[in-house]
Amino acid sequence: MHDLRELYEEVILDHNRSPRNFGRRPAECNRTAHGHNPLCGDQVEVSMTFRGGVIEDISFSGEGCAISTASASLMTQALKGRSGEEAQSLFDAMHAVLVNDEPPDLERLGKLGALLGVKDFPMRVKCATLPWHTMGAALAGRDTPVTTE
Amino acid sequence: MSTPPRTGEAGPAFDVEAIRADFPALHQEVKGRPLAYLDNGATSQKPRAVIEALRDYYEQDNSNVHRGVHTLSERATAAYEGTREKVRSFLNAADSREIVFARGTTEAINLVANSFVRPRLGEGDEIVISHMEHHSNIVPWQLLCEQTGAKLRVVPIDDDGVLEIDEYLAMLGPRTRFVSMTHVANSLGTVNPVREIIEAAHAEGAPVMLDAAQSVPHIATDVQALGCDFLAFSAHKVLGPTGIGVLHGKMEHLEAMAPWQAGGDMILAVTFEKTTWNAVPYRFEAGTPNIADTIAMGVGLDYLRGLGLDRVAAFEHDLLAYATERLGAIPGVRIFGNAPDKSSILSFAIEGVHAHDVGTILDSEGVAVRTGHHCTMPVMARFEVPAMARASLAFYNTRADIDALAGGVEKVREVFRLNR
Ligand SMILES: Cc1ncc(COP(=O)(O)O)c(C=O)c1O
């Protein structure tokens, strides 16, 4: 039960209930990518306005579980206004913690730390990382859909 | 829900606790809770007799079949071919040669699609399936249609998940070459009126295949009474091992079919000029077969027969009614599939919560259910949901398992603060 409370922390539930930067594409959006988790049917679209090496605006849409929705929502908040390199490096940091089980730098992760509860649920890690992989594809200008499998 | 047929004389009471004692995997804790295994539609647990049959075979009889004259090979061959007779009797088939061993339902459907239907199919011909099929009874036909210019016709289902039989009857015609339909729908539990489906197709001269993956574990199957041309099921859903299953085909059809895969065992004589095929069913069983699992499959079918399928059906029917009532009483729970004739399957969603989250929280309560699209993406689209949670029952489940499920669903509501 302890684990479950960490997985579904207040921040996650809040972002699932009212996802931020959700459902609209940014004005002058010039990068979009799609992600899909065929195992559970999660679909996510990440769109951004990327200019002068900076993510000026970013949003997402789609249908997914609480973990993927909250992860996408928190991600858009964390990345708005960041440079492409910063975004990539934050993605790498999340990946290192969630997938490679490296110790987290909580200060750097900030609110994203709420996603760490997923580590105890190996079947759910992909739910948390899907929006990030999709963001990475959008940033790189790849429009082939990202899949978790 | 209609009442399933009951046996004339009252058998001994259905002693679930004694039955559960035969299934080692049921007796464990998951996340500190007693396991409530409600994912039988995905695969059933195995009775000790099946597990022991596997071990005994490898410890005592292991050898290749149909090949040696030595004692072990004789024993293995007798047990392997004896299983063919067991399956014949289980399905009440006319002849044990009508029983083809395949890897499972999926392989059996692909075999029929490629060996039987493909050579009979031309541009503009039609194959009929339904909207509630498992992907394995959609995609092989779709591929075949793409390759031959034939057309796939899909019978719709209504809001309760019931086949629109009038639409089906209207769809049949001189262009119908084949009908392939599930007996019990794996994501909705709907029991299809297969007798009527088969009779109507036959009236148009179209043979019918039944996907019996979800019916064989729960409903007594008599292929002669059904009149189906082909029927397929997987051992692992009916107490047996993975990697083995059955295709039943009418003798006249099997005799007329060319082999699908080629190699050893499926031939009578080979020269570089010409190979003569072996007789049915060996023609369809190229290579060294899955001997141990085939034998263990027969032991699983014996176990189920020993319980009596009518008693199993009656027991599961009561349990499904109880589960439907318990979940139906929880606010925000939506149940998918309300066919009057339903078997063992209860798919549901909780308003405001994705099925994946439901699955994780139920697991934390020791409750195993399937979550996702259940390999029936068209059904998800029909009900406009990305995924469902599915509890699927077996004769070894108890009301305590259902109570754990209901408690787990309450837990989901608590974690997601839906009670406020
Ligand atoms: C109705 C139905 N058909 C076919 C299949 C495929 O069975 P298998 O994967 O054992 O070949 C399943 C199992 O998931 C099923 O439920």
Coordinates of C-alpha atoms and ligand atoms in Angstrom, one line a residue:
Chain A
M1 CA 0.0 0.0 0.0
H2 CA 2.9 2.3 0.8
D3 CA 4.2 1.9 -2.7
L4 CA 0.8 2.6 -4.2
R5 CA 0.6 5.9 -2.4
E6 CA 4.0 6.9 -3.8
L7 CA 2.9 5.9 -7.3
Y8 CA -0.4 7.8 -7.1
E9 CA 0.9 10.8 -5.2
E10 CA -1.2 14.0 -5.0
V11 CA 0.8 15.7 -7.7
I12 CA 0.2 12.8 -10.1
L13 CA -3.5 12.7 -9.4
D14 CA -3.8 16.4 -9.8
H15 CA -2.0 16.5 -13.2
N16 CA -4.1 13.5 -14.3
R17 CA -7.3 15.3 -13.3
S18 CA -6.4 18.6 -14.8
P19 CA -3.5 18.1 -17.2
R20 CA -1.5 21.3 -18.0
N21 CA -0.7 22.3 -21.6
F22 CA -3.2 19.8 -22.8
G23 CA -5.4 19.4 -25.8
R24 CA -4.3 22.4 -27.9
R25 CA -1.4 22.9 -30.2
P26 CA 0.9 25.9 -29.5
A27 CA 0.6 28.8 -31.8
E28 CA 3.1 28.5 -34.7
C29 CA 3.8 24.9 -33.7
N30 CA 6.5 23.6 -35.9
R31 CA 7.4 20.2 -34.3
T32 CA 5.0 17.3 -33.6
A33 CA 5.5 13.7 -32.8
H34 CA 3.2 10.8 -31.9
G35 CA 3.8 8.1 -29.3
H36 CA 2.0 4.8 -28.8
N37 CA 2.2 2.1 -26.2
P38 CA 0.6 -0.9 -28.0
L39 CA 0.4 -2.9 -24.8
C40 CA -2.1 -0.6 -23.1
G41 CA -3.3 1.5 -26.0
D42 CA -1.8 4.8 -24.7
Q43 CA -1.6 7.4 -27.3
V44 CA 0.2 10.7 -27.0
E45 CA 1.0 13.6 -29.3
V46 CA 3.6 16.2 -28.3
S47 CA 3.7 19.5 -30.2
M48 CA 6.1 22.4 -29.7
T49 CA 7.1 25.8 -31.1
F50 CA 10.9 25.4 -31.3
R51 CA 12.7 28.6 -32.3
G52 CA 16.3 29.7 -32.0
G53 CA 17.1 26.5 -30.2
V54 CA 14.5 27.2 -27.5
I55 CA 11.2 25.4 -26.7
E56 CA 9.0 28.5 -26.7
D57 CA 5.8 26.6 -26.2
I58 CA 4.9 22.9 -25.8
S59 CA 1.7 20.9 -25.4
F60 CA 0.4 17.4 -25.5
S61 CA -2.8 15.6 -26.3
G62 CA -4.0 12.0 -26.4
E63 CA -5.4 9.3 -24.2
G64 CA -3.5 7.5 -21.5
C65 CA -3.3 6.3 -17.9
A66 CA -2.7 8.5 -14.9
I67 CA 1.0 7.9 -15.0
S68 CA 1.5 8.8 -18.7
T69 CA -0.9 11.8 -18.5
A70 CA 0.8 13.2 -15.4
S71 CA 4.2 12.6 -16.8
A72 CA 3.4 14.4 -20.1
S73 CA 1.8 17.3 -18.2
L74 CA 4.7 17.7 -15.8
M75 CA 7.1 17.4 -18.7
T76 CA 5.5 20.3 -20.6
Q77 CA 5.7 22.4 -17.5
A78 CA 9.3 21.6 -17.0
L79 CA 10.4 22.1 -20.6
K80 CA 8.6 25.3 -21.6
G81 CA 11.3 28.0 -22.2
R82 CA 14.2 25.6 -22.0
S83 CA 16.8 25.1 -24.7
G84 CA 16.8 21.9 -26.8
E85 CA 20.0 20.8 -25.0
E86 CA 18.4 21.3 -21.6
A87 CA 15.4 19.4 -22.6
Q88 CA 17.5 16.5 -23.9
S89 CA 19.6 16.5 -20.7
L90 CA 16.5 16.5 -18.5
F91 CA 15.1 13.6 -20.5
D92 CA 18.5 11.7 -20.0
A93 CA 18.3 12.4 -16.3
M94 CA 14.7 11.0 -16.1
H95 CA 15.7 8.0 -18.1
A96 CA 18.7 7.3 -16.0
V97 CA 16.6 7.4 -12.8
L98 CA 13.6 5.5 -14.1
V99 CA 15.1 2.9 -16.5
N100 CA 18.7 2.6 -15.3
D101 CA 17.8 2.9 -11.6
E102 CA 20.4 5.6 -10.9
P103 CA 20.0 7.7 -7.8
P104 CA 17.9 10.8 -8.5
D105 CA 19.1 14.4 -8.2
L106 CA 16.0 15.6 -6.6
E107 CA 16.8 19.3 -6.7
R108 CA 17.3 19.1 -10.4
L109 CA 14.2 17.1 -11.1
G110 CA 12.0 19.4 -9.0
K111 CA 8.3 18.5 -9.5
L112 CA 9.3 15.7 -11.8
G113 CA 10.3 13.9 -8.7
A114 CA 6.7 13.0 -8.2
L115 CA 7.2 10.4 -11.0
L116 CA 9.8 8.4 -9.2
G117 CA 7.2 6.2 -7.5
V118 CA 6.8 4.4 -10.8
K119 CA 10.2 2.7 -10.2
D120 CA 8.6 0.1 -7.9
F121 CA 6.2 -0.8 -10.7
P122 CA 8.4 -2.1 -13.6
M123 CA 5.3 -2.7 -15.8
R124 CA 4.5 0.9 -15.6
V125 CA 7.8 2.6 -16.3
K126 CA 7.0 2.7 -20.0
C127 CA 3.9 4.7 -19.2
A128 CA 6.0 7.4 -17.6
T129 CA 8.7 7.5 -20.3
L130 CA 6.5 7.4 -23.4
P131 CA 5.8 11.2 -23.4
W132 CA 9.5 11.9 -23.0
H133 CA 10.5 9.7 -25.9
T134 CA 7.8 11.4 -28.0
M135 CA 9.1 14.8 -27.0
G136 CA 12.6 13.6 -28.0
A137 CA 11.3 12.6 -31.4
A138 CA 9.5 16.0 -31.8
L139 CA 12.7 17.8 -30.9
A140 CA 14.7 15.8 -33.4
G141 CA 12.1 16.5 -36.1
R142 CA 11.3 12.8 -36.5
D143 CA 7.7 12.2 -37.4
T144 CA 7.7 8.4 -37.4
P145 CA 5.6 7.3 -34.5
V146 CA 7.4 6.4 -31.3
T147 CA 6.4 3.1 -29.7
T148 CA 7.3 1.5 -26.4
E149 CA 7.7 -2.0 -27.9
Chain B
M1 CA -28.6 -14.4 -18.5
S2 CA -30.2 -17.6 -19.6
T3 CA -29.8 -20.6 -17.3
P4 CA -27.3 -23.1 -18.6
P5 CA -28.4 -26.7 -19.1
R6 CA -28.0 -28.8 -16.0
T7 CA -27.5 -32.5 -15.9
G8 CA -30.5 -34.6 -15.2
E9 CA -29.3 -36.3 -12.0
A10 CA -27.9 -34.1 -9.3
G11 CA -24.2 -35.0 -9.1
P12 CA -22.1 -34.7 -6.0
A13 CA -21.9 -31.1 -4.6
F14 CA -19.3 -28.9 -6.4
D15 CA -16.6 -28.8 -3.8
V16 CA -14.5 -25.7 -4.8
E17 CA -12.1 -26.1 -1.9
A18 CA -11.2 -29.6 -2.9
I19 CA -10.8 -28.5 -6.5
R20 CA -8.6 -25.6 -5.5
A21 CA -6.3 -28.0 -3.7
D22 CA -5.5 -29.5 -7.1
F23 CA -4.1 -26.1 -8.4
P24 CA -0.7 -25.3 -6.8
A25 CA -0.5 -21.8 -8.3
L26 CA -3.7 -20.6 -6.6
H27 CA -2.1 -21.0 -3.2
Q28 CA 0.2 -18.0 -3.0
E29 CA 0.2 -14.5 -1.8
V30 CA 0.6 -11.5 -4.1
K31 CA 1.6 -8.2 -2.6
G32 CA 0.8 -9.7 0.8
R33 CA -2.7 -10.7 -0.2
P34 CA -4.1 -14.1 -1.1
L35 CA -4.0 -14.4 -4.9
A36 CA -7.4 -13.9 -6.6
Y37 CA -6.7 -15.2 -10.1
L38 CA -9.3 -13.7 -12.4
D39 CA -7.4 -13.7 -15.7
N40 CA -8.5 -17.1 -16.9
G41 CA -9.5 -15.8 -20.3
A42 CA -5.8 -15.1 -20.9
T43 CA -4.7 -18.5 -19.6
S44 CA -5.9 -20.9 -17.0
Q45 CA -4.0 -22.2 -14.1
K46 CA -2.9 -25.9 -14.3
P47 CA -4.0 -28.8 -12.1
R48 CA -1.2 -30.8 -10.5
A49 CA -2.1 -33.8 -12.8
V50 CA -1.1 -31.7 -15.8
I51 CA 2.1 -30.5 -14.3
E52 CA 2.9 -34.1 -13.3
A53 CA 2.1 -35.5 -16.7
L54 CA 4.8 -33.2 -18.1
R55 CA 7.4 -34.3 -15.6
D56 CA 6.4 -38.0 -15.9
Y57 CA 6.7 -37.8 -19.7
Y58 CA 10.2 -36.4 -19.6
E59 CA 11.3 -38.7 -16.7
Q60 CA 9.9 -41.9 -18.2
D61 CA 8.8 -41.9 -21.8
N62 CA 10.8 -39.2 -23.5
S63 CA 11.6 -40.1 -27.1
N64 CA 10.4 -39.2 -30.6
V65 CA 7.1 -40.3 -31.9
H66 CA 6.2 -42.2 -35.1
R67 CA 9.8 -43.0 -35.7
G68 CA 11.4 -45.7 -33.5
V69 CA 10.6 -49.3 -32.8
H70 CA 12.0 -49.1 -29.3
T71 CA 9.9 -49.2 -26.2
L72 CA 10.2 -45.6 -25.2
S73 CA 9.1 -44.4 -28.7
E74 CA 6.2 -46.9 -28.6
R75 CA 5.1 -45.5 -25.3
A76 CA 5.4 -41.9 -26.4
T77 CA 3.6 -42.6 -29.6
A78 CA 0.8 -44.4 -27.8
A79 CA 0.3 -41.5 -25.4
Y80 CA 0.5 -38.9 -28.1
E81 CA -2.0 -40.7 -30.4
G82 CA -4.1 -41.6 -27.4
T83 CA -4.5 -37.9 -26.8
R84 CA -5.9 -37.6 -30.3
E85 CA -8.6 -40.1 -29.3
K86 CA -9.2 -38.2 -26.0
V87 CA -9.7 -34.9 -27.9
R88 CA -12.0 -36.7 -30.4
S89 CA -14.1 -37.9 -27.6
F90 CA -14.0 -34.6 -25.8
L91 CA -15.4 -32.8 -28.9
N92 CA -17.5 -35.7 -29.9
A93 CA -15.8 -35.7 -33.3
A94 CA -16.7 -38.5 -35.8
D95 CA -13.1 -39.7 -36.3
S96 CA -9.9 -39.2 -34.4
R97 CA -8.2 -38.3 -37.7
E98 CA -10.3 -35.2 -37.7
I99 CA -8.1 -33.9 -34.8
V100 CA -5.1 -31.9 -35.9
F101 CA -2.6 -30.8 -33.3
A102 CA -1.5 -27.2 -33.8
R103 CA 0.4 -24.6 -31.7
G104 CA -2.9 -23.0 -30.6
T105 CA -6.0 -21.2 -31.9
T106 CA -4.0 -18.7 -33.8
E107 CA -2.1 -21.3 -35.8
A108 CA -5.2 -23.4 -36.4
I109 CA -7.0 -20.4 -37.9
N110 CA -4.0 -19.5 -40.1
L111 CA -3.8 -23.1 -41.3
V112 CA -7.4 -23.1 -42.4
A113 CA -7.1 -19.7 -44.0
N114 CA -4.1 -20.8 -46.0
S115 CA -4.8 -24.4 -46.8
F116 CA -8.6 -24.5 -47.1
V117 CA -9.9 -21.0 -47.9
R118 CA -7.1 -19.5 -50.0
P119 CA -7.4 -21.9 -52.9
R120 CA -11.2 -21.4 -53.0
L121 CA -11.1 -17.6 -52.9
G122 CA -11.3 -15.2 -55.9
E123 CA -11.7 -11.5 -56.4
G124 CA -15.1 -10.3 -55.1
D125 CA -15.7 -13.4 -52.9
E126 CA -16.6 -12.7 -49.3
I127 CA -15.4 -13.9 -45.9
V128 CA -17.7 -13.1 -43.0
I129 CA -16.5 -12.5 -39.4
S130 CA -18.0 -10.5 -36.6
H131 CA -17.1 -7.2 -34.8
M132 CA -16.3 -9.1 -31.6
E133 CA -13.5 -11.3 -32.9
H134 CA -10.0 -11.6 -31.3
H135 CA -7.3 -10.2 -33.6
S136 CA -6.3 -13.8 -34.4
N137 CA -9.7 -14.3 -36.1
I138 CA -9.4 -11.0 -38.0
V139 CA -5.9 -10.5 -39.3
P140 CA -5.5 -13.9 -41.1
W141 CA -8.7 -13.2 -43.1
Q142 CA -7.7 -9.6 -43.7
L143 CA -4.3 -10.7 -45.1
L144 CA -6.0 -13.3 -47.3
C145 CA -8.5 -10.7 -48.6
E146 CA -5.7 -8.3 -49.4
Q147 CA -3.8 -11.0 -51.3
T148 CA -6.8 -12.4 -53.3
G149 CA -9.0 -9.4 -53.8
A150 CA -11.7 -10.9 -51.7
K151 CA -13.8 -8.8 -49.3
L152 CA -14.0 -9.1 -45.5
R153 CA -17.5 -8.5 -44.2
V154 CA -18.0 -7.7 -40.5
V155 CA -21.2 -8.5 -38.7
P156 CA -22.0 -5.6 -36.3
I157 CA -22.8 -5.9 -32.6
D158 CA -25.3 -4.0 -30.6
D159 CA -24.8 -1.9 -27.4
D160 CA -25.1 -5.0 -25.2
G161 CA -22.4 -6.8 -27.2
V162 CA -24.9 -9.1 -29.0
L163 CA -24.3 -10.1 -32.6
E164 CA -26.8 -8.4 -34.9
I165 CA -28.1 -11.7 -36.3
D166 CA -30.4 -10.1 -38.9
E167 CA -27.4 -8.2 -40.3
Y168 CA -25.6 -11.5 -40.5
L169 CA -28.3 -13.3 -42.3
A170 CA -28.6 -10.4 -44.8
M171 CA -24.9 -10.5 -45.4
L172 CA -24.8 -14.1 -46.5
G173 CA -25.2 -14.7 -50.2
P174 CA -23.8 -16.5 -53.2
R175 CA -20.4 -14.6 -52.8
T176 CA -20.0 -15.9 -49.2
R177 CA -17.1 -18.3 -49.3
F178 CA -16.4 -18.8 -45.7
V179 CA -17.6 -17.7 -42.2
S180 CA -15.3 -17.6 -39.2
M181 CA -16.9 -16.6 -35.9
T182 CA -16.1 -16.8 -32.2
H183 CA -18.3 -19.0 -30.0
V184 CA -17.7 -16.9 -26.9
A185 CA -16.3 -13.3 -27.3
N186 CA -13.2 -12.9 -25.2
S187 CA -13.7 -9.2 -24.3
L188 CA -17.5 -9.3 -23.9
G189 CA -18.4 -12.8 -22.8
T190 CA -21.2 -13.0 -25.4
V191 CA -22.2 -16.5 -26.3
N192 CA -23.0 -16.5 -30.0
P193 CA -25.9 -18.5 -31.4
V194 CA -23.5 -20.7 -33.3
R195 CA -26.1 -23.4 -34.4
E196 CA -28.1 -20.7 -36.1
I197 CA -25.0 -19.1 -37.6
I198 CA -23.8 -22.4 -39.0
E199 CA -27.2 -23.5 -40.4
A200 CA -27.6 -20.2 -42.2
A201 CA -24.1 -20.3 -43.7
H202 CA -24.6 -23.9 -44.9
A203 CA -27.8 -22.9 -46.5
E204 CA -25.7 -20.6 -48.7
G205 CA -23.1 -23.3 -49.2
A206 CA -20.5 -21.5 -47.0
P207 CA -18.4 -23.6 -44.5
V208 CA -18.0 -22.2 -41.0
M209 CA -15.1 -22.1 -38.6
L210 CA -15.6 -21.6 -34.9
D211 CA -13.0 -19.9 -32.7
A212 CA -13.7 -21.9 -29.6
A213 CA -10.8 -20.6 -27.5
Q214 CA -13.1 -19.1 -24.9
S215 CA -16.0 -21.6 -25.1
V216 CA -14.2 -25.0 -24.8
P217 CA -13.2 -24.2 -21.1
H218 CA -16.8 -23.4 -20.2
I219 CA -19.4 -25.0 -22.4
A220 CA -19.7 -28.6 -23.5
T221 CA -18.6 -28.8 -27.1
D222 CA -20.1 -31.3 -29.5
V223 CA -18.8 -30.7 -33.1
Q224 CA -21.3 -33.1 -34.6
A225 CA -24.3 -31.4 -32.9
L226 CA -22.9 -28.0 -33.9
G227 CA -22.2 -29.0 -37.5
C228 CA -19.2 -26.7 -37.7
D229 CA -16.7 -27.4 -40.5
F230 CA -13.7 -26.3 -38.4
L231 CA -13.2 -25.6 -34.8
A232 CA -10.1 -24.4 -33.0
F233 CA -9.0 -24.0 -29.3
S234 CA -5.8 -23.6 -27.3
A235 CA -4.8 -26.0 -24.5
H236 CA -3.5 -23.3 -22.2
K237 CA -6.9 -21.7 -21.7
V238 CA -8.3 -25.1 -20.7
L239 CA -6.0 -26.3 -18.0
G240 CA -3.2 -27.5 -20.4
P241 CA 0.2 -26.2 -21.3
T242 CA 1.1 -23.3 -23.6
G243 CA 2.2 -24.0 -27.2
I244 CA -0.3 -26.6 -28.1
G245 CA -3.9 -26.6 -29.3
V246 CA -6.4 -28.3 -31.6
L247 CA -7.9 -27.8 -35.0
H248 CA -10.9 -30.0 -35.6
G249 CA -11.9 -30.2 -39.3
K250 CA -14.5 -32.3 -41.1
M251 CA -12.8 -35.3 -42.8
E252 CA -14.0 -34.3 -46.2
H253 CA -12.4 -30.9 -45.9
L254 CA -9.1 -32.1 -44.4
E255 CA -8.8 -34.7 -47.1
A256 CA -9.1 -32.0 -49.7
M257 CA -6.5 -29.7 -48.2
A258 CA -2.9 -29.4 -49.2
P259 CA -0.3 -29.2 -46.4
W260 CA 0.6 -25.8 -45.1
Q261 CA 4.0 -26.4 -43.6
A262 CA 6.3 -29.1 -45.0
G263 CA 9.0 -31.4 -43.5
G264 CA 9.3 -34.7 -41.7
D265 CA 6.2 -36.6 -40.6
M266 CA 3.9 -35.0 -43.2
I267 CA 5.1 -37.1 -46.1
L268 CA 4.7 -40.7 -47.2
A269 CA 7.5 -40.8 -49.8
V270 CA 10.1 -38.3 -50.9
T271 CA 12.1 -38.2 -54.1
F272 CA 13.6 -35.1 -55.6
E273 CA 10.9 -35.4 -58.3
K274 CA 7.9 -35.8 -56.2
T275 CA 6.7 -36.1 -52.6
T276 CA 3.6 -37.9 -51.6
W277 CA 1.8 -36.4 -48.7
N278 CA 1.0 -38.4 -45.7
A279 CA -2.6 -39.1 -44.7
V280 CA -4.8 -36.7 -42.6
P281 CA -4.0 -35.5 -39.9
Y282 CA -0.2 -36.1 -40.2
R283 CA -0.2 -34.1 -43.4
F284 CA -0.7 -31.0 -41.2
E285 CA 1.8 -31.9 -38.5
A286 CA 5.2 -31.3 -40.1
G287 CA 8.2 -31.9 -37.9
T288 CA 8.7 -33.4 -34.5
P289 CA 5.5 -32.3 -32.6
N290 CA 5.1 -30.9 -29.2
I291 CA 4.8 -34.3 -27.6
A292 CA 4.9 -33.6 -23.9
D293 CA 2.5 -30.7 -24.1
T294 CA 0.1 -32.6 -26.2
I295 CA -0.1 -35.4 -23.7
A296 CA -0.5 -33.0 -20.8
M297 CA -3.3 -31.2 -22.8
G298 CA -5.2 -34.5 -22.8
V299 CA -4.7 -34.8 -19.0
G300 CA -6.2 -31.3 -18.6
L301 CA -9.2 -32.2 -20.7
D302 CA -9.7 -35.4 -18.7
Y303 CA -9.7 -33.3 -15.5
L304 CA -12.4 -30.9 -16.9
R305 CA -14.5 -33.9 -18.0
G306 CA -14.2 -35.4 -14.6
L307 CA -15.7 -32.3 -13.1
G308 CA -18.5 -32.3 -15.7
L309 CA -18.9 -29.3 -18.0
D310 CA -22.6 -28.9 -17.1
R311 CA -21.7 -28.5 -13.5
V312 CA -18.8 -26.2 -14.3
A313 CA -21.1 -24.0 -16.5
A314 CA -23.8 -23.9 -13.7
F315 CA -21.2 -23.0 -11.1
E316 CA -19.5 -20.3 -13.2
H317 CA -22.9 -18.9 -14.2
D318 CA -23.8 -18.3 -10.6
L319 CA -20.4 -16.7 -9.9
L320 CA -20.7 -14.4 -12.9
A321 CA -24.1 -13.3 -11.7
Y322 CA -22.6 -12.6 -8.3
A323 CA -19.7 -10.7 -9.8
T324 CA -22.0 -8.7 -12.1
E325 CA -24.1 -7.7 -9.1
R326 CA -21.2 -6.8 -6.9
L327 CA -19.4 -4.6 -9.5
G328 CA -22.6 -3.2 -10.9
A329 CA -23.5 -1.8 -7.4
I330 CA -20.3 0.3 -7.2
P331 CA -20.8 3.9 -8.4
G332 CA -18.9 4.8 -11.6
V333 CA -18.4 1.2 -12.8
R334 CA -19.5 0.6 -16.4
I335 CA -19.9 -3.0 -17.5
F336 CA -19.3 -3.9 -21.1
G337 CA -21.2 -6.8 -22.6
N338 CA -24.7 -7.4 -21.3
A339 CA -25.7 -10.2 -23.6
P340 CA -28.6 -12.4 -22.3
D341 CA -26.4 -15.4 -22.9
K342 CA -22.9 -14.7 -21.4
S343 CA -20.1 -16.9 -20.2
S344 CA -17.5 -16.3 -17.5
I345 CA -16.3 -12.8 -18.6
L346 CA -16.9 -9.5 -17.0
S347 CA -15.3 -6.5 -18.6
F348 CA -15.6 -3.1 -17.0
A349 CA -14.3 0.4 -16.7
I350 CA -14.2 2.8 -13.8
E351 CA -15.3 6.3 -14.8
G352 CA -12.3 8.7 -14.7
V353 CA -9.7 6.0 -14.3
H354 CA -7.7 4.3 -17.1
A355 CA -7.8 0.5 -17.1
H356 CA -4.0 0.4 -16.7
D357 CA -4.3 2.2 -13.4
V358 CA -7.1 -0.1 -12.4
G359 CA -4.9 -3.1 -13.1
T360 CA -2.0 -1.9 -11.1
I361 CA -4.2 -1.1 -8.0
L362 CA -6.0 -4.4 -8.3
D363 CA -2.7 -6.2 -8.4
S364 CA -1.6 -4.4 -5.2
E365 CA -4.7 -6.1 -3.7
G366 CA -3.6 -9.5 -5.0
V367 CA -6.3 -9.5 -7.7
A368 CA -5.1 -10.5 -11.2
V369 CA -7.2 -9.2 -14.1
R370 CA -6.4 -8.4 -17.7
T371 CA -6.3 -4.7 -18.7
G372 CA -5.9 -3.3 -22.2
H373 CA -7.6 -3.9 -25.5
H374 CA -7.7 -7.7 -25.1
C375 CA -6.6 -8.1 -28.7
T376 CA -10.0 -6.8 -29.7
M377 CA -9.3 -3.2 -30.8
P378 CA -12.5 -3.0 -32.9
V379 CA -14.5 -3.8 -29.7
M380 CA -12.7 -1.0 -27.9
A381 CA -13.6 1.4 -30.8
R382 CA -17.2 0.1 -30.8
F383 CA -17.6 1.1 -27.1
E384 CA -15.4 4.2 -27.5
V385 CA -12.9 3.3 -24.8
P386 CA -9.1 2.9 -25.1
A387 CA -9.0 -0.1 -22.8
M388 CA -11.1 -2.2 -20.5
A389 CA -10.4 -4.2 -17.3
R390 CA -11.5 -7.8 -17.6
A391 CA -12.2 -10.3 -14.9
S392 CA -12.5 -13.8 -16.4
L393 CA -13.7 -16.7 -14.2
A394 CA -13.0 -20.3 -13.8
F395 CA -14.6 -23.1 -11.8
Y396 CA -11.9 -22.8 -9.1
N397 CA -12.8 -19.2 -8.4
T398 CA -14.8 -18.4 -5.3
R399 CA -17.1 -15.6 -4.0
A400 CA -14.1 -14.6 -1.9
D401 CA -12.2 -13.9 -5.2
I402 CA -15.1 -11.7 -6.3
D403 CA -15.2 -9.9 -3.0
A404 CA -11.5 -9.2 -3.4
L405 CA -12.2 -7.8 -6.8
A406 CA -15.0 -5.6 -5.6
G407 CA -12.8 -4.5 -2.7
G408 CA -10.0 -3.7 -5.2
V409 CA -12.4 -1.6 -7.2
E410 CA -13.3 0.3 -4.1
K411 CA -9.6 0.8 -3.5
V412 CA -9.3 2.3 -7.0
R413 CA -12.0 4.8 -6.1
E414 CA -10.2 5.6 -2.9
V415 CA -6.8 6.1 -4.5
F416 CA -8.3 8.3 -7.2
R417 CA -10.4 10.2 -4.6
L418 CA -13.6 9.3 -6.4
N419 CA -15.6 9.0 -3.2
R420 CA -15.6 12.7 -2.4
Ligands
LIG1 C1 -11.4 -15.7 -28.7 C2 -9.9 -16.0 -28.8 N1 -9.5 -16.4 -30.0 C3 -8.2 -16.6 -30.2 C4 -7.3 -16.5 -29.2 C5 -5.8 -16.7 -29.5 O1 -5.4 -17.9 -28.8 P1 -3.8 -18.2 -28.8 O2 -3.1 -17.0 -28.5 O3 -3.7 -19.3 -27.8 O4 -3.5 -18.8 -30.2 C6 -7.7 -16.1 -27.9 C7 -6.7 -15.9 -26.8 O5 -6.3 -14.9 -26.4 C8 -9.1 -15.8 -27.7 O6 -9.5 -15.4 -26.6

